[in-house]
XYZ file of N, CA and C in Angstrom:
432
model
N 1.201 -0.887 0.510
C 0.061 0.039 0.089
C 0.601 1.084 0.349
N 0.332 2.130 -1.110
C 1.053 3.296 -1.317
C 0.855 4.171 -0.290
N 1.840 5.748 -0.250
C 1.593 6.308 0.999
C 0.972 7.684 0.181
N -0.291 7.918 0.685
C -1.452 8.357 -0.349
C -1.546 10.405 -0.422
N -0.831 10.339 0.847
C -0.116 11.765 1.302
C 0.994 12.394 0.278
N 1.805 11.172 -0.138
C 2.150 11.799 0.158
C 2.429 12.392 -2.400
N 1.387 12.011 -2.545
C 0.683 11.901 -3.637
C 0.937 13.482 -3.820
N -0.340 13.917 -3.299
C -1.196 15.110 -2.998
C -0.185 15.972 -2.260
N 1.272 16.085 -2.165
C 1.743 16.881 -0.542
C 2.978 16.643 -1.798
N 3.795 18.062 -2.627
C 4.470 17.641 -3.528
C 5.625 18.901 -1.938
N 6.858 18.207 -1.088
C 7.355 19.131 -0.632
C 9.105 19.576 -1.337
N 9.246 19.496 -2.839
C 11.030 20.574 -2.916
C 10.420 21.571 -3.564
N 8.615 22.351 -3.631
C 8.628 22.949 -3.327
C 8.339 24.017 -2.828
N 8.906 23.752 -1.551
C 8.895 24.494 -0.226
C 9.920 24.847 0.551
N 10.115 25.967 0.391
C 11.297 26.675 0.064
C 11.207 28.173 2.219
N 12.392 27.840 2.638
C 11.664 28.531 3.491
C 13.041 29.734 4.084
N 13.214 30.677 4.609
C 14.607 31.397 4.579
C 15.436 31.341 5.878
N 16.445 31.745 5.819
C 17.006 31.675 7.467
C 16.366 32.658 8.343
N 15.718 33.126 8.321
C 14.408 33.778 9.124
C 13.323 32.833 10.311
N 12.883 32.091 8.519
C 11.870 30.400 8.992
C 12.375 30.181 10.012
N 13.929 29.605 9.242
C 14.573 28.092 9.198
C 14.279 28.395 10.911
N 15.027 29.425 11.165
C 15.879 29.444 12.378
C 14.680 30.537 13.755
N 13.277 30.416 13.943
C 12.456 30.581 14.705
C 11.893 29.014 14.253
N 11.864 28.682 13.038
C 10.889 27.351 13.618
C 11.813 26.487 14.322
N 13.345 26.332 14.503
C 13.772 24.860 14.311
C 14.780 25.565 16.356
N 14.954 27.231 16.390
C 15.418 27.335 17.376
C 16.184 27.217 17.334
N 17.136 27.382 16.041
C 18.571 27.410 16.027
C 18.741 28.518 15.550
N 19.715 29.696 15.761
C 19.846 30.386 15.404
C 20.660 31.215 14.082
N 20.782 32.144 13.862
C 20.661 32.346 12.132
C 22.158 32.174 11.777
N 22.946 33.016 13.199
C 24.239 32.923 13.795
C 25.428 30.814 13.718
N 24.472 29.944 14.739
C 25.019 28.847 14.330
C 24.319 28.542 12.505
N 23.327 28.499 12.255
C 23.151 27.478 11.047
C 24.198 28.533 10.069
N 24.661 29.777 9.352
C 25.873 30.077 8.955
C 26.503 28.997 9.189
N 27.211 29.109 10.212
C 28.414 28.636 10.957
C 28.279 26.963 10.554
N 26.793 26.190 10.610
C 26.804 25.131 10.633
C 27.119 24.650 8.629
N 26.876 25.690 8.046
C 26.873 25.463 6.844
C 28.955 26.475 5.946
N 28.784 26.793 7.143
C 30.577 26.924 6.660
C 31.208 25.808 7.053
N 30.762 25.123 7.745
C 31.712 23.331 7.968
C 30.958 22.348 7.442
N 30.315 22.899 6.205
C 29.590 22.084 5.422
C 28.695 20.536 6.556
N 28.193 20.955 7.440
C 27.083 20.340 8.034
C 26.169 20.357 6.931
N 25.447 21.428 6.832
C 24.004 22.119 6.013
C 24.474 22.193 4.949
N 23.774 22.328 3.773
C 23.740 23.030 2.657
C 22.233 24.405 3.016
N 22.363 25.072 1.863
C 21.571 25.917 1.326
C 21.158 25.794 -0.070
N 19.989 26.331 -0.414
C 19.885 26.156 -1.884
C 20.802 26.640 -2.698
N 20.592 26.545 -3.602
C 21.794 27.057 -4.627
C 20.974 28.104 -5.407
N 21.323 29.397 -6.095
C 20.232 29.907 -6.702
C 21.336 30.130 -8.105
N 20.036 30.230 -9.339
C 20.234 30.321 -10.480
C 20.895 32.263 -10.339
N 19.830 33.057 -10.012
C 20.316 34.368 -10.061
C 21.983 34.643 -9.068
N 23.422 34.546 -9.547
C 24.705 34.852 -8.971
C 24.292 35.947 -7.387
N 23.732 36.549 -7.608
C 24.014 37.660 -7.274
C 22.392 38.180 -5.895
N 22.109 37.175 -5.830
C 21.104 36.351 -4.535
C 21.948 36.303 -3.648
N 22.047 36.958 -2.209
C 22.881 36.430 -0.873
C 22.053 36.226 0.176
N 20.691 35.629 0.106
C 20.005 35.513 0.980
C 19.690 33.368 0.761
N 19.642 33.344 1.923
C 20.018 31.300 2.615
C 18.658 31.365 2.113
N 18.407 29.734 2.148
C 17.207 29.535 1.460
C 16.868 27.776 1.175
N 16.404 27.437 1.949
C 16.199 25.796 2.624
C 15.317 25.107 2.470
N 15.688 24.219 1.983
C 14.132 23.285 1.453
C 13.652 23.410 2.745
N 12.239 21.536 1.846
C 12.185 20.211 3.453
C 13.822 19.360 3.960
N 13.941 18.755 2.765
C 15.103 18.352 3.544
C 16.430 18.782 4.427
N 16.538 19.919 3.814
C 17.781 20.680 4.827
C 16.929 20.789 6.197
N 15.925 21.522 6.465
C 14.611 21.102 7.644
C 14.897 20.477 8.488
N 14.598 19.042 7.576
C 14.822 18.170 9.108
C 16.010 17.806 9.143
N 17.317 18.370 8.309
C 18.862 17.657 8.915
C 18.713 19.104 9.828
N 17.989 19.671 10.493
C 18.346 20.969 11.290
C 18.041 20.304 12.548
N 16.991 20.002 12.124
C 16.392 19.597 13.143
C 16.233 18.844 14.014
N 17.601 17.515 13.278
C 17.716 15.884 13.368
C 18.845 16.497 14.052
N 19.849 18.237 13.981
C 21.071 18.114 14.411
C 21.062 18.942 15.932
N 19.892 19.347 15.855
C 20.046 19.745 16.634
C 19.045 18.976 17.845
N 18.129 18.638 17.793
C 17.414 16.931 18.706
C 18.932 16.820 19.599
N 20.259 15.894 18.649
C 20.859 14.880 19.115
C 22.184 16.331 19.560
N 22.103 17.295 19.333
C 22.506 18.377 19.761
C 21.733 18.584 21.887
N 20.082 18.882 21.358
C 19.512 18.919 22.690
C 19.950 17.633 22.981
N 20.148 16.121 23.445
C 20.170 15.320 23.577
C 21.380 15.231 24.303
N 22.607 15.891 24.516
C 24.151 15.943 24.760
C 25.029 15.804 24.533
N 24.833 16.140 22.773
C 25.736 15.254 21.728
C 26.618 16.582 21.816
N 28.266 16.238 20.706
C 29.193 17.184 20.406
C 28.166 18.439 19.176
N 28.659 18.445 18.752
C 28.000 19.277 17.144
C 28.763 18.389 15.774
N 29.501 18.096 16.257
C 29.787 16.874 15.427
C 29.793 15.554 15.974
N 28.899 15.245 16.892
C 28.302 14.024 17.054
C 26.788 14.288 16.760
N 26.803 14.865 16.344
C 24.860 15.012 16.949
C 24.869 15.291 14.820
N 25.340 16.366 14.513
C 25.744 15.614 12.440
C 26.207 13.896 12.545
N 27.204 13.381 13.339
C 26.952 12.812 12.865
C 26.195 10.588 12.579
N 24.780 11.297 13.968
C 24.031 11.116 14.988
C 23.213 10.656 13.932
N 22.611 12.532 13.522
C 21.710 12.660 12.763
C 22.175 12.553 10.924
N 22.702 12.083 10.390
C 22.906 11.587 8.990
C 22.914 10.151 8.895
N 22.828 9.602 10.432
C 22.921 8.084 10.353
C 21.372 7.937 10.697
N 21.256 8.751 10.625
C 19.342 8.741 10.747
C 18.562 8.610 9.600
N 19.419 9.884 8.972
C 18.881 9.528 7.666
C 19.132 8.880 6.627
N 19.920 7.850 7.151
C 20.138 6.653 5.849
C 19.403 5.976 6.531
N 19.238 5.830 8.065
C 17.955 4.594 8.174
C 16.517 4.711 7.979
N 16.465 6.263 7.597
C 14.669 6.787 7.364
C 14.071 6.098 6.626
N 15.241 5.984 5.259
C 13.930 6.148 4.504
C 13.807 3.623 4.236
N 14.285 3.126 4.994
C 14.361 2.131 4.888
C 13.323 2.271 5.837
N 12.958 2.809 6.629
C 11.688 2.279 7.327
C 10.216 2.814 6.503
N 11.266 3.493 6.016
C 9.281 4.349 5.588
C 9.057 3.292 4.547
N 10.377 2.914 3.461
C 10.098 2.386 2.699
C 9.061 0.314 3.154
N 9.510 -0.127 4.304
C 9.252 -1.371 5.603
C 7.483 -0.839 5.485
N 7.397 0.994 6.568
C 5.810 0.900 6.268
C 4.998 1.145 4.953
N 5.425 1.661 4.365
C 4.754 1.777 3.423
C 3.836 0.476 2.935
N 5.162 -0.453 2.571
C 5.240 -2.012 2.094
C 4.103 -2.408 2.792
N 4.338 -2.854 4.208
C 3.208 -3.176 5.624
C 2.173 -2.854 5.768
N 1.751 -1.889 5.790
C 1.056 -2.009 6.853
C -0.344 -1.603 5.572
N -1.631 -2.756 5.918
C -2.620 -2.873 5.260
C -3.761 -1.905 5.819
N -4.148 -1.715 6.899
C -5.183 -0.569 6.987
C -4.381 0.365 8.638
N -5.818 1.675 8.837
C -5.059 2.472 10.117
C -5.887 2.650 10.036
N -6.510 1.710 12.132
C -8.058 1.776 12.068
C -8.168 2.737 13.566
N -8.442 3.637 13.575
C -9.183 4.271 14.849
C -10.158 3.937 15.656
N -10.217 3.937 16.925
C -10.733 3.615 17.799
C -11.046 4.708 19.117
N -12.250 4.475 19.700
C -12.637 5.611 20.820
C -11.257 5.412 22.001
N -10.435 4.280 22.595
C -9.145 4.267 23.417
C -8.005 4.122 23.367
N -8.277 3.929 21.813
C -6.351 3.427 20.710
C -6.602 3.003 19.232
N -5.961 3.347 19.222
C -5.192 2.839 17.095
C -4.605 1.100 17.067
N -4.873 1.127 16.623
C -4.339 -0.428 15.389
C -3.641 0.350 13.996
N -2.588 -0.404 13.972
C -1.750 -0.798 12.956
C -2.038 -1.736 12.381
N -2.609 -2.017 11.378
C -2.792 -3.824 11.038
C -1.239 -3.831 9.375
N -0.247 -4.696 10.983
C 0.598 -4.995 9.799
C 0.931 -6.344 8.431
N -0.586 -6.456 8.681
C -0.995 -7.757 7.482
C -0.379 -9.100 8.273
N -0.245 -10.283 7.372
C -1.049 -11.448 8.270
C 0.913 -12.098 8.599
N 1.768 -12.169 9.470
C 2.506 -13.339 10.287
C 3.321 -14.058 9.036
N 2.180 -14.527 7.926
C 3.058 -15.946 7.060
C 1.812 -15.911 6.748
N 2.390 -17.157 5.390
C 1.020 -17.306 4.003
C 0.256 -18.006 4.727
N 0.452 -19.089 5.523
C -1.214 -19.394 6.019
C -2.520 -18.480 6.786
N -1.829 -17.143 6.201
C -3.202 -16.202 6.614
C -3.643 -16.796 8.115
N -3.892 -17.235 9.137
C -4.188 -17.298 9.995
C -4.435 -16.291 11.593
N -3.379 -15.051 11.267
C -2.819 -14.699 12.240
C -2.389 -13.546 11.622
N -2.589 -12.225 12.282
C -2.881 -11.284 11.341
C -1.326 -10.088 12.871
N -0.367 -8.841 12.654
C 0.437 -8.812 13.523
C 0.008 -7.642 13.105
N -0.600 -7.064 14.537
C -1.108 -5.247 14.672
C -0.160 -5.111 16.125
N -0.427 -3.393 15.104
C 0.574 -2.567 16.073
C -0.927 -1.264 17.151
N -0.976 -1.472 18.597
C -1.822 -1.118 18.762
C -0.464 0.125 19.345
N -2.017 1.741 19.403
C -1.266 3.465 20.246
C -2.004 2.708 21.316
N -2.025 3.106 22.771
C -3.135 3.241 23.359
C -3.647 5.047 23.901
N -4.674 5.480 24.050
C -4.242 6.723 24.153
C -3.369 7.934 24.290
N -2.436 6.944 26.065
C -1.222 7.728 26.042
C 0.082 7.241 25.949
N -0.109 7.254 23.950
C 0.689 7.239 23.437
C 1.586 5.876 23.019
N 1.557 5.201 24.450
C 1.770 3.820 24.452
C 1.801 3.074 23.881
N 2.590 1.677 23.365
C 1.928 1.480 21.841
C 2.829 -0.247 22.401
N 3.091 -1.259 21.768
C 2.998 -2.516 21.852
C 2.641 -3.556 20.542
N 3.091 -4.530 20.647
C 2.081 -5.386 19.231
C 1.569 -6.755 19.537
N 0.641 -7.031 18.993
C -0.273 -8.254 19.400
C -0.340 -8.915 17.913
N -0.951 -10.284 17.984
C -0.071 -11.422 17.379
C -2.379 -11.321 17.415
N -3.193 -11.528 15.949
C -5.023 -11.761 16.143
C -4.793 -12.642 15.059
N -5.752 -14.413 16.250
C -6.081 -15.477 15.094
C -7.159 -13.823 14.061
N -6.843 -14.849 12.979
C -8.287 -14.864 11.986
C -9.187 -15.735 11.687
């Protein structure tokens, strides 16, 4: 099952200025310029060579969020960048798995249920991911 939301929103056209990115992420403009000078992040290249304003796309914005998250967790800037890059490599795998394995999402009054499909080819049991109203989650095996 593909992700239908992805078909309706093309994030490649969302562009943010440095002030917006600073406000959204909580990272100062000065830090963003430093991170760029060190090669940790990059800005969009403009066809107009005279344009000096820094602009960022959604992918850059997410990378900045990840770096900031790991810094907030106590990593040095270099360590935060390494962790952010590691996570960036892992996310496509998770995305692919979710797109291919989620069969249905059921919302009940007190919980959400993610149907991951059948355990095996016998189709006698399903794997369900359960998220309760307190955001606690676990898996259950359900006989069909």
